[in-house]
Coordinates of N, CA and C in Angstrom, one line a residue:
Chain A
X401 N 154.6 181.4 79.8 CA 153.1 181.6 79.4 C 152.1 181.9 80.7
X402 N 151.1 182.0 80.2 CA 149.8 182.3 81.4 C 149.7 180.9 82.0
X403 N 149.2 181.0 83.5 CA 149.2 180.1 84.5 C 148.3 180.7 85.2
X404 N 147.7 179.5 86.3 CA 146.8 179.9 87.0 C 147.2 178.9 88.3
X405 N 147.2 179.7 89.5 CA 147.4 178.6 90.5 C 146.5 179.1 91.9
X406 N 145.9 178.1 92.4 CA 144.9 178.1 93.4 C 145.4 177.2 94.6
X407 N 144.8 177.2 95.5 CA 145.1 176.9 97.2 C 144.6 175.2 96.4
X408 N 145.7 174.6 97.6 CA 145.4 173.1 97.3 C 144.4 172.8 98.6
X409 N 143.4 171.5 98.2 CA 142.6 171.1 99.2 C 142.9 170.0 99.6
X410 N 142.1 169.0 100.3 CA 140.7 169.8 100.3 C 140.4 170.7 101.4
X411 N 139.4 171.0 101.3 CA 138.9 172.5 102.2 C 137.8 171.9 102.6
X412 N 137.7 171.4 104.4 CA 136.7 171.1 104.7 C 136.5 171.9 105.6
X413 N 134.6 172.4 105.8 CA 134.2 173.4 106.7 C 133.0 172.9 106.8
X414 N 132.3 173.4 108.3 CA 131.3 173.0 108.4 C 130.0 174.2 108.2
X415 N 129.1 173.6 108.2 CA 127.7 174.4 107.1 C 128.0 175.4 108.1
X416 N 127.6 176.9 107.4 CA 127.5 178.3 107.4 C 128.8 178.8 108.2
X417 N 130.1 178.3 107.9 CA 131.1 178.9 107.8 C 131.6 179.4 106.7
X418 N 132.6 180.5 106.6 CA 132.9 181.6 105.4 C 134.3 180.4 105.1
X419 N 133.8 181.0 103.6 CA 135.0 180.3 102.0 C 135.6 181.3 102.2
X420 N 136.7 181.2 101.8 CA 137.9 181.6 100.8 C 138.5 180.7 100.2
X421 N 138.6 180.9 98.8 CA 139.6 179.9 98.0 C 140.5 180.6 97.1
X422 N 141.7 180.8 97.4 CA 142.4 181.7 97.0 C 142.8 181.4 95.3
X423 N 142.9 182.4 94.6 CA 143.4 182.2 93.1 C 144.2 183.1 92.5
X424 N 145.5 183.0 92.1 CA 146.4 183.8 91.6 C 146.2 183.6 90.4
X425 N 146.9 184.7 89.2 CA 147.5 183.9 88.0 C 148.6 185.1 87.4
X426 N 149.0 184.3 86.5 CA 149.9 185.2 85.5 C 149.6 185.0 83.9
X427 N 149.6 186.3 83.8 CA 149.3 186.5 82.1 C 149.4 187.6 81.6
X428 N 149.6 187.6 80.3 CA 150.2 189.0 79.5 C 148.9 189.7 79.4
X429 N 148.7 191.0 79.1 CA 147.7 191.5 78.8 C 146.4 191.7 79.6
X430 N 145.2 191.2 79.2 CA 143.9 191.9 79.9 C 143.3 189.8 80.4
X431 N 143.4 189.5 81.1 CA 142.5 188.1 80.6 C 141.1 188.3 81.3
X432 N 140.5 187.1 80.9 CA 138.8 187.5 81.3 C 138.9 186.2 82.6
X433 N 138.3 186.4 84.0 CA 138.4 185.5 84.8 C 137.2 184.7 84.8
X434 N 137.6 183.5 85.5 CA 136.2 182.3 85.5 C 136.9 181.7 86.9
X435 N 135.3 181.2 87.4 CA 135.1 180.1 88.5 C 134.4 179.0 88.0
X436 N 135.0 177.9 87.8 CA 133.7 177.0 87.1 C 133.8 175.7 88.3
X437 N 132.8 175.3 88.8 CA 132.2 174.2 89.7 C 131.8 172.5 89.3
X438 N 132.7 171.6 89.4 CA 131.8 170.7 89.1 C 131.4 170.0 90.8
X439 N 130.4 169.7 90.5 CA 129.6 168.8 91.3 C 129.9 167.3 91.2
X440 N 129.7 166.4 92.4 CA 129.9 165.2 92.0 C 128.8 164.4 91.0
X441 N 129.6 163.9 89.9 CA 128.8 163.4 88.9 C 128.6 164.1 88.0
X442 N 128.7 165.2 88.1 CA 128.2 166.5 87.0 C 129.5 166.9 85.9
X443 N 129.2 167.8 85.1 CA 130.1 168.3 84.4 C 130.7 169.9 85.0
X444 N 131.7 170.3 84.2 CA 131.8 171.5 84.8 C 130.8 172.5 84.3
X445 N 130.5 173.6 85.2 CA 129.3 174.6 85.4 C 130.3 176.0 85.3
X446 N 129.7 176.9 84.6 CA 130.3 178.3 85.0 C 129.8 178.5 86.3
X447 N 130.4 179.1 87.6 CA 129.9 179.8 88.6 C 129.7 181.2 88.5
X448 N 130.8 181.8 88.2 CA 130.8 183.5 87.6 C 132.2 183.6 86.9
X449 N 132.2 185.2 86.6 CA 133.0 185.5 85.7 C 133.5 186.8 85.7
X450 N 134.6 187.4 85.5 CA 134.6 188.8 85.6 C 136.0 189.3 84.5
X451 N 135.8 190.1 83.8 CA 136.1 190.5 82.3 C 137.3 191.6 82.2
X452 N 136.9 192.3 83.4 CA 138.0 193.2 83.7 C 138.2 193.8 84.8
X453 N 139.6 194.5 85.2 CA 140.0 194.6 86.6 C 138.9 195.5 87.4
X454 N 138.9 195.2 88.4 CA 137.6 195.5 89.2 C 136.2 195.2 89.5
X455 N 136.3 194.5 88.0 CA 135.0 193.8 88.3 C 134.6 192.5 89.3
X456 N 133.3 192.5 89.6 CA 132.9 191.3 90.8 C 131.8 190.2 90.1
X457 N 132.5 189.6 90.2 CA 131.3 188.6 89.6 C 130.8 187.8 90.9
X458 N 129.4 187.8 90.8 CA 128.8 186.9 91.7 C 127.8 186.1 91.2
X459 N 127.5 184.8 92.0 CA 126.4 184.0 91.9 C 126.1 182.4 93.0
X460 N 125.2 183.0 92.9 CA 124.3 181.7 94.1 C 125.3 182.0 95.9
X461 N 125.5 183.2 95.6 CA 125.8 183.8 97.1 C 127.5 183.5 97.0
X462 N 128.4 183.0 96.0 CA 129.6 183.2 95.5 C 129.7 185.0 95.5
X463 N 131.3 185.2 95.3 CA 131.7 185.9 94.8 C 133.0 185.8 94.1
X464 N 133.8 187.1 93.6 CA 135.2 187.1 93.5 C 135.5 188.5 92.5
X465 N 136.8 189.1 92.9 CA 136.4 190.2 92.3 C 137.6 190.6 91.8
X466 N 138.1 190.7 90.6 CA 139.3 190.9 89.5 C 140.3 192.1 90.2
X467 N 141.4 191.3 91.0 CA 142.4 192.3 91.2 C 143.7 192.5 90.4
X468 N 143.6 193.0 90.0 CA 144.9 193.0 88.8 C 146.2 193.8 89.5
X469 N 146.1 194.0 90.2 CA 147.1 194.7 91.1 C 148.0 193.7 91.9
X470 N 147.1 192.7 92.1 CA 147.6 191.6 92.9 C 147.3 190.3 92.4
X471 N 146.8 190.5 90.9 CA 146.7 189.2 90.2 C 146.0 188.4 90.9
X472 N 144.8 188.6 91.2 CA 144.0 187.4 92.0 C 142.5 187.3 92.1
X473 N 142.0 186.5 92.2 CA 141.1 186.1 91.9 C 139.9 185.0 93.1
X474 N 140.2 185.7 94.3 CA 139.9 184.8 95.1 C 138.5 184.9 95.0
X475 N 137.9 183.5 95.4 CA 136.5 183.4 95.6 C 135.9 183.1 97.3
X476 N 134.8 183.9 97.0 CA 134.0 184.0 98.8 C 132.7 183.6 98.4
X477 N 132.6 182.9 99.9 CA 131.1 182.8 100.0 C 130.9 182.9 101.9
X478 N 129.7 183.7 102.0 CA 129.8 184.1 103.5 C 129.2 182.8 104.6
X479 N 128.6 181.9 103.6 CA 127.7 180.8 104.3 C 127.9 179.6 103.7
X480 N 128.8 178.7 103.6 CA 128.4 177.7 102.8 C 127.4 176.7 103.4
X481 N 126.8 175.7 102.5 CA 126.1 174.7 102.8 C 126.9 173.3 102.1
X482 N 125.8 172.6 102.6 CA 126.2 171.0 102.1 C 126.2 170.6 100.7
X483 N 125.4 171.4 99.9 CA 125.4 171.3 98.9 C 125.8 172.2 98.0
X484 N 127.3 172.7 98.7 CA 127.9 173.5 98.2 C 129.4 172.5 97.9
X485 N 129.3 171.4 98.2 CA 130.6 170.5 98.6 C 130.7 170.0 96.8
X486 N 131.7 170.4 96.5 CA 132.2 170.5 94.8 C 133.5 170.6 94.8
X487 N 134.0 170.6 93.7 CA 135.0 170.6 93.3 C 135.6 172.5 92.5
X488 N 136.0 173.1 92.7 CA 136.2 174.7 92.3 C 137.1 174.5 91.1
X489 N 137.3 175.0 90.2 CA 138.2 175.5 89.3 C 138.2 177.1 88.8
X490 N 139.5 177.6 88.9 CA 140.0 179.1 88.7 C 140.2 178.7 87.4
X491 N 140.2 179.6 86.5 CA 140.2 179.7 85.0 C 140.5 181.3 84.6
X492 N 141.3 181.2 83.4 CA 141.6 182.4 82.9 C 141.5 181.9 81.3
X493 N 141.1 182.9 80.7 CA 141.2 183.2 79.2 C 141.2 184.6 78.8
X494 N 142.7 184.6 77.7 CA 143.1 186.0 77.5 C 142.4 186.0 76.2
X495 N 142.6 187.5 75.4 CA 142.0 187.9 74.3 C 142.8 187.0 73.3
X496 N 142.4 186.7 72.2 CA 143.1 186.3 70.8 C 143.5 184.8 70.9
X497 N 143.5 183.9 72.4 CA 143.5 182.8 72.6 C 141.8 182.1 72.9
X498 N 142.1 181.0 72.1 CA 140.5 180.2 72.3 C 140.5 179.4 73.3
X499 N 141.7 178.8 73.8 CA 141.4 177.9 75.4 C 141.3 178.6 76.6
X500 N 140.3 178.0 77.5 CA 140.7 178.1 79.1 C 141.7 177.7 79.6
X501 N 142.7 178.2 80.8 CA 144.1 178.2 81.3 C 143.5 177.7 82.7
X502 N 143.3 176.1 83.3 CA 143.0 176.3 84.7 C 144.1 176.0 85.8
X503 N 143.3 176.1 87.2 CA 144.2 175.6 87.8 C 143.3 174.5 88.5
X504 N 144.6 173.7 89.2 CA 144.4 172.3 89.8 C 143.2 172.0 90.1
X505 N 142.6 173.2 90.6 CA 141.3 173.0 91.6 C 141.1 172.6 92.7
X506 N 140.2 173.0 93.1 CA 140.2 172.6 95.1 C 138.9 172.0 95.5
X507 N 139.2 171.1 96.5 CA 137.9 170.3 96.8 C 137.2 170.5 97.9
X508 N 136.0 171.0 97.9 CA 135.7 171.8 99.3 C 134.6 170.8 99.6
X509 N 134.4 170.1 100.7 CA 133.6 169.6 101.7 C 133.0 170.2 102.4
X510 N 131.9 170.2 102.7 CA 131.0 170.4 103.7 C 130.1 170.1 104.6
X511 N 130.5 169.8 105.9 CA 129.8 168.9 106.6 C 128.5 169.5 107.6
X512 N 127.5 169.0 107.9 CA 126.3 169.3 108.8 C 126.8 170.0 109.9
Chain B
X1046 N 116.5 173.0 76.1 CA 117.8 172.7 75.6 C 119.1 171.7 76.3
X1047 N 119.1 170.7 75.3 CA 119.9 169.8 75.5 C 121.5 170.1 75.7
X1048 N 122.3 169.8 76.4 CA 123.3 170.0 76.9 C 124.4 169.6 76.2
X1049 N 125.7 169.7 76.4 CA 127.0 168.9 75.9 C 126.9 167.2 76.3
X1050 N 127.0 166.6 75.4 CA 126.8 165.2 75.9 C 127.9 164.6 75.8
X1051 N 128.9 163.4 75.9 CA 129.7 162.7 75.9 C 129.8 161.5 76.4
X1052 N 130.4 160.2 75.8 CA 130.3 158.7 75.5 C 131.5 158.2 75.1
X1053 N 131.7 157.4 76.0 CA 131.0 156.8 76.9 C 131.4 157.4 78.0
X1054 N 130.9 157.3 79.0 CA 131.4 157.9 80.6 C 132.6 157.1 81.2
X1055 N 132.8 156.2 80.9 CA 134.1 155.5 81.9 C 134.3 154.7 80.6
X1056 N 135.7 154.1 80.3 CA 136.1 153.9 79.6 C 137.3 153.0 80.1
X1057 N 137.5 151.5 80.5 CA 138.5 150.9 81.1 C 139.3 149.8 79.7
X1058 N 140.3 150.5 79.1 CA 140.9 149.6 77.8 C 142.7 148.9 78.9
X1059 N 143.2 148.0 77.7 CA 144.2 148.0 78.3 C 145.5 149.0 77.3
X1060 N 146.5 148.8 77.7 CA 147.7 149.7 77.2 C 147.4 149.0 75.8
X1061 N 147.8 150.0 75.0 CA 148.1 149.4 73.6 C 146.6 149.3 72.6
X1062 N 145.6 149.1 73.2 CA 144.4 149.0 72.9 C 144.1 150.8 72.2
X1063 N 143.1 150.8 71.1 CA 142.5 151.8 70.6 C 141.3 152.2 71.2
X1064 N 141.0 154.0 71.7 CA 139.8 154.2 72.1 C 139.4 154.9 71.6
X1065 N 137.6 155.3 71.5 CA 137.6 157.0 70.7 C 136.7 157.3 71.2
X1066 N 136.4 158.3 71.7 CA 135.6 159.1 72.7 C 134.8 160.5 71.5
X1067 N 133.5 160.0 72.1 CA 132.8 161.1 71.5 C 132.1 162.3 72.0
X1068 N 131.6 163.5 71.6 CA 131.4 164.8 72.1 C 130.1 165.0 71.1
X1069 N 128.9 165.1 71.6 CA 127.8 165.8 71.0 C 127.4 167.5 71.4
X1070 N 127.8 168.4 71.0 CA 127.8 169.9 71.3 C 126.8 170.4 71.2
X1071 N 126.6 171.3 71.7 CA 124.8 171.8 72.0 C 125.0 172.7 70.7
X1072 N 123.6 172.1 70.5 CA 123.1 172.2 68.8 C 123.3 173.6 68.4
X1073 N 124.1 174.1 67.2 CA 124.2 175.7 67.0 C 125.2 176.1 67.1
X1074 N 126.3 175.4 68.3 CA 127.5 175.7 68.7 C 128.5 175.2 67.6
X1075 N 129.2 176.5 66.8 CA 130.1 176.3 66.1 C 131.3 175.9 66.6
X1076 N 132.1 176.5 68.0 CA 133.0 176.0 68.3 C 132.9 174.6 69.9
X1077 N 133.6 174.0 69.5 CA 133.8 172.6 69.9 C 135.3 172.7 70.8
X1078 N 135.7 172.5 71.9 CA 136.9 172.1 72.7 C 136.7 171.0 73.3
X1079 N 138.1 170.4 73.4 CA 138.5 169.0 74.2 C 139.4 169.3 75.1
X1080 N 139.6 169.1 76.2 CA 140.5 169.4 77.3 C 140.6 168.1 78.2
X1081 N 141.2 168.0 79.3 CA 141.2 166.4 79.7 C 142.5 166.8 81.0
X1082 N 141.9 166.1 82.4 CA 142.5 166.4 83.6 C 143.1 164.7 83.6
X1083 N 144.3 165.0 84.3 CA 145.1 163.5 84.4 C 145.7 163.5 85.8
X1084 N 145.2 163.0 86.5 CA 145.3 162.5 88.0 C 145.5 163.7 89.0
X1085 N 144.0 164.4 88.5 CA 144.2 165.0 89.7 C 144.8 166.3 89.6
X1086 N 145.5 166.5 88.3 CA 145.9 167.9 88.1 C 145.0 169.0 87.5
X1087 N 145.7 170.0 87.1 CA 144.7 171.0 86.4 C 144.2 170.5 84.8
X1088 N 143.0 171.1 84.7 CA 142.4 170.9 83.4 C 143.3 171.3 82.6
X1089 N 144.0 170.8 81.4 CA 144.7 170.9 80.2 C 143.5 171.5 78.9
X1090 N 144.2 172.1 78.0 CA 143.4 172.5 76.6 C 144.1 171.5 76.2
X1091 N 143.1 170.5 75.0 CA 143.6 169.7 74.0 C 143.7 170.5 72.7
X1092 N 142.4 170.5 72.0 CA 142.6 171.2 71.1 C 141.2 172.4 70.5
X1093 N 140.7 172.8 69.6 CA 139.6 173.6 69.3 C 139.3 173.4 68.1
X1094 N 137.8 173.1 67.5 CA 137.5 173.3 66.4 C 136.3 174.5 66.3
X1095 N 136.7 175.3 65.0 CA 135.6 176.1 64.3 C 135.0 175.7 63.3
X1096 N 133.5 174.9 63.6 CA 132.6 173.9 62.8 C 133.6 172.9 62.8
X1097 N 133.9 172.6 61.1 CA 135.1 171.2 60.6 C 136.4 171.4 60.8
X1098 N 136.7 172.8 61.0 CA 138.2 173.3 61.2 C 138.9 173.3 62.6
X1099 N 139.9 172.5 62.3 CA 140.9 172.7 63.3 C 141.4 174.2 63.7
X1100 N 140.7 174.5 64.6 CA 141.9 176.4 64.6 C 142.8 176.2 65.6
X1101 N 142.8 175.3 66.8 CA 143.9 175.1 67.3 C 144.1 174.0 68.0
X1102 N 145.6 173.3 67.6 CA 145.7 171.8 68.2 C 146.8 171.5 69.0
X1103 N 147.5 173.0 69.7 CA 148.3 173.1 70.1 C 148.6 172.7 71.3
X1104 N 147.5 171.7 71.9 CA 147.5 170.8 73.1 C 147.4 169.4 73.1
X1105 N 147.7 169.0 71.9 CA 147.5 168.2 71.9 C 148.9 167.4 72.1
X1106 N 148.8 166.3 72.9 CA 150.2 165.8 73.6 C 151.1 165.1 72.2
X1107 N 150.5 164.3 71.3 CA 151.4 163.8 70.6 C 150.2 162.9 69.5
X1108 N 151.0 162.6 68.3 CA 150.4 162.0 67.4 C 149.7 160.8 67.3
X1109 N 149.6 160.3 68.9 CA 148.4 159.2 69.3 C 147.2 160.0 69.2
X1110 N 146.6 160.7 69.1 CA 145.7 161.7 69.7 C 145.5 162.1 68.1
X1111 N 144.0 161.7 67.7 CA 143.5 162.4 66.6 C 142.1 162.5 67.3
X1112 N 141.8 163.8 66.5 CA 140.5 164.3 66.4 C 140.0 164.8 65.4
X1113 N 138.2 164.9 65.4 CA 137.8 165.0 64.5 C 136.4 165.3 64.5
X1114 N 135.8 166.0 63.6 CA 134.6 166.9 63.2 C 133.8 166.9 62.1
X1115 N 133.5 165.7 61.7 CA 133.2 165.7 60.1 C 131.7 166.4 60.4
X1116 N 131.4 167.2 59.5 CA 130.4 167.5 59.1 C 130.0 168.7 60.2
X1117 N 131.2 169.4 61.2 CA 130.9 170.3 62.3 C 130.0 170.0 63.0
X1118 N 129.4 169.2 63.1 CA 128.7 168.4 64.5 C 129.1 168.0 65.6
X1119 N 129.6 166.5 65.9 CA 129.8 166.0 66.9 C 131.1 166.0 66.8
X1120 N 131.8 165.3 67.3 CA 133.2 165.4 67.4 C 134.0 164.2 68.1
X1121 N 135.2 163.3 67.3 CA 135.6 162.4 68.4 C 137.0 162.3 68.6
X1122 N 137.2 161.8 69.3 CA 138.6 161.9 69.9 C 139.5 160.5 70.3
X1123 N 140.3 160.0 68.9 CA 140.5 158.4 69.4 C 141.9 158.7 69.7
X1124 N 142.3 157.6 70.5 CA 143.8 157.8 70.9 C 143.9 156.3 70.8
X1125 N 145.1 156.3 70.0 CA 145.5 154.5 69.4 C 147.4 154.9 69.1
X1126 N 147.7 154.0 69.9 CA 147.6 153.2 70.9 C 147.5 153.7 72.2
X1127 N 146.5 153.4 73.1 CA 147.0 153.9 74.6 C 147.8 154.0 75.5
X1128 N 148.2 154.2 76.1 CA 149.4 154.3 77.1 C 148.9 154.5 78.6
X1129 N 149.4 154.5 79.4 CA 148.8 154.3 80.7 C 149.0 155.8 81.3
X1130 N 149.7 156.7 80.5 CA 149.6 158.0 81.1 C 148.4 158.9 80.5
X1131 N 147.9 158.2 79.5 CA 146.9 159.0 79.1 C 145.5 158.8 79.9
X1132 N 145.7 158.1 81.0 CA 144.4 157.7 81.7 C 143.9 159.3 82.4
X1133 N 143.0 159.4 82.1 CA 142.4 160.8 82.9 C 140.8 160.8 83.0
X1134 N 140.3 162.4 82.7 CA 139.1 162.5 82.6 C 139.1 163.6 81.1
X1135 N 138.6 163.6 80.4 CA 138.5 163.9 78.9 C 136.8 164.7 78.9
X1136 N 137.1 166.1 78.7 CA 136.1 167.1 79.2 C 136.1 167.9 77.3
X1137 N 134.6 167.7 77.4 CA 134.6 168.2 75.9 C 133.7 169.7 76.3
X1138 N 133.9 170.8 75.7 CA 133.0 171.9 75.6 C 132.6 172.6 74.3
X1139 N 131.4 173.5 74.4 CA 131.1 174.4 73.1 C 130.7 175.5 73.5
X1140 N 130.7 176.1 72.6 CA 130.2 177.8 72.6 C 129.9 177.6 71.4
X1141 N 128.9 179.1 71.4 CA 128.3 179.8 70.0 C 129.3 180.9 69.5
X1142 N 130.0 181.1 70.0 CA 131.2 182.3 69.6 C 132.8 182.1 70.5
X1143 N 133.4 182.6 70.2 CA 134.8 182.6 71.5 C 135.5 183.8 71.3
X1144 N 134.8 184.7 71.8 CA 135.2 185.6 72.5 C 136.0 185.3 74.0
X1145 N 136.9 186.0 74.3 CA 137.6 185.5 75.4 C 136.4 185.6 76.9
X1146 N 135.5 186.6 76.5 CA 134.6 186.5 77.6 C 133.6 185.2 77.6
X1147 N 133.3 184.8 76.7 CA 132.2 183.8 76.6 C 132.4 182.6 77.4
X1148 N 131.3 182.1 77.8 CA 130.8 181.2 78.4 C 131.3 179.8 77.6
X1149 N 132.3 178.6 78.2 CA 132.3 177.6 77.5 C 131.3 176.6 78.4
X1150 N 130.4 175.7 77.3 CA 129.6 174.9 78.0 C 130.0 173.4 78.5
X1151 N 130.6 172.8 79.8 CA 131.1 171.3 79.2 C 129.9 170.6 79.5
X1152 N 130.5 169.3 78.9 CA 130.0 167.9 79.3 C 130.3 167.5 80.9
X1153 N 129.8 166.3 80.8 CA 130.3 165.7 82.0 C 131.5 164.9 82.0
X1154 N 132.0 164.8 81.0 CA 133.5 163.9 80.8 C 133.7 162.6 80.1
X1155 N 134.4 162.0 80.1 CA 134.7 160.7 79.9 C 135.8 160.6 80.6
X1156 N 135.8 159.6 81.5 CA 136.6 158.8 82.6 C 137.6 157.8 81.9
X1157 N 138.5 157.9 81.0 CA 139.2 156.8 80.6 C 140.1 156.2 81.7
X1158 N 140.6 155.0 81.8 CA 141.4 154.4 82.6 C 142.1 153.5 81.6
X1159 N 143.6 153.5 81.6 CA 144.3 152.7 80.7 C 145.5 151.8 81.8
X1160 N 145.1 150.4 81.4 CA 145.7 149.3 82.5 C 146.6 149.0 81.8

């Protein structure tokens, strides 16, 4: 069945460092891909999404490109801030299905 | 516009007891979803309502879990009797439509601890 694999955390970075969180997926057809973020004490929020191959989702300085050839949707940010400390979840949703399929989440800690 | 709300935020119960979780979706959202995250693992789908009807309950782990959405507004998820492995964070989400590219709006979750 469909699945999402993302890099294990925690990831610890200094402020202004470059961030990459790897995400790969297995799916039939052409799923939509998402990154959700959970800040401490809050619910999941959609960070960005891409609905077809080669689409780039972007928001708040974060970017991810839908790579069908490598079945990947890696999350990147050029310069992280302390306020980016959160848990990041990669997810997919296939056409004809209602559910989101999530990876295990990657905790990011950014220190000054 | 109010977001998805869940109650309680945290529940601690003994094994064998019953717990009922509540979710209030965003007003006007016909689609309501339940997910849970157990032991820091991936978030897993439990079920999906369209209005008051169960569209997909393929993720419900067993018959100790019962979800309802009377009147197509709020939803409850009852666990009876609770077991240790039911501990985790239960998330509710809602959306106005259910296209593959649509955003699902999540609540803050209910953390359930079964002792």
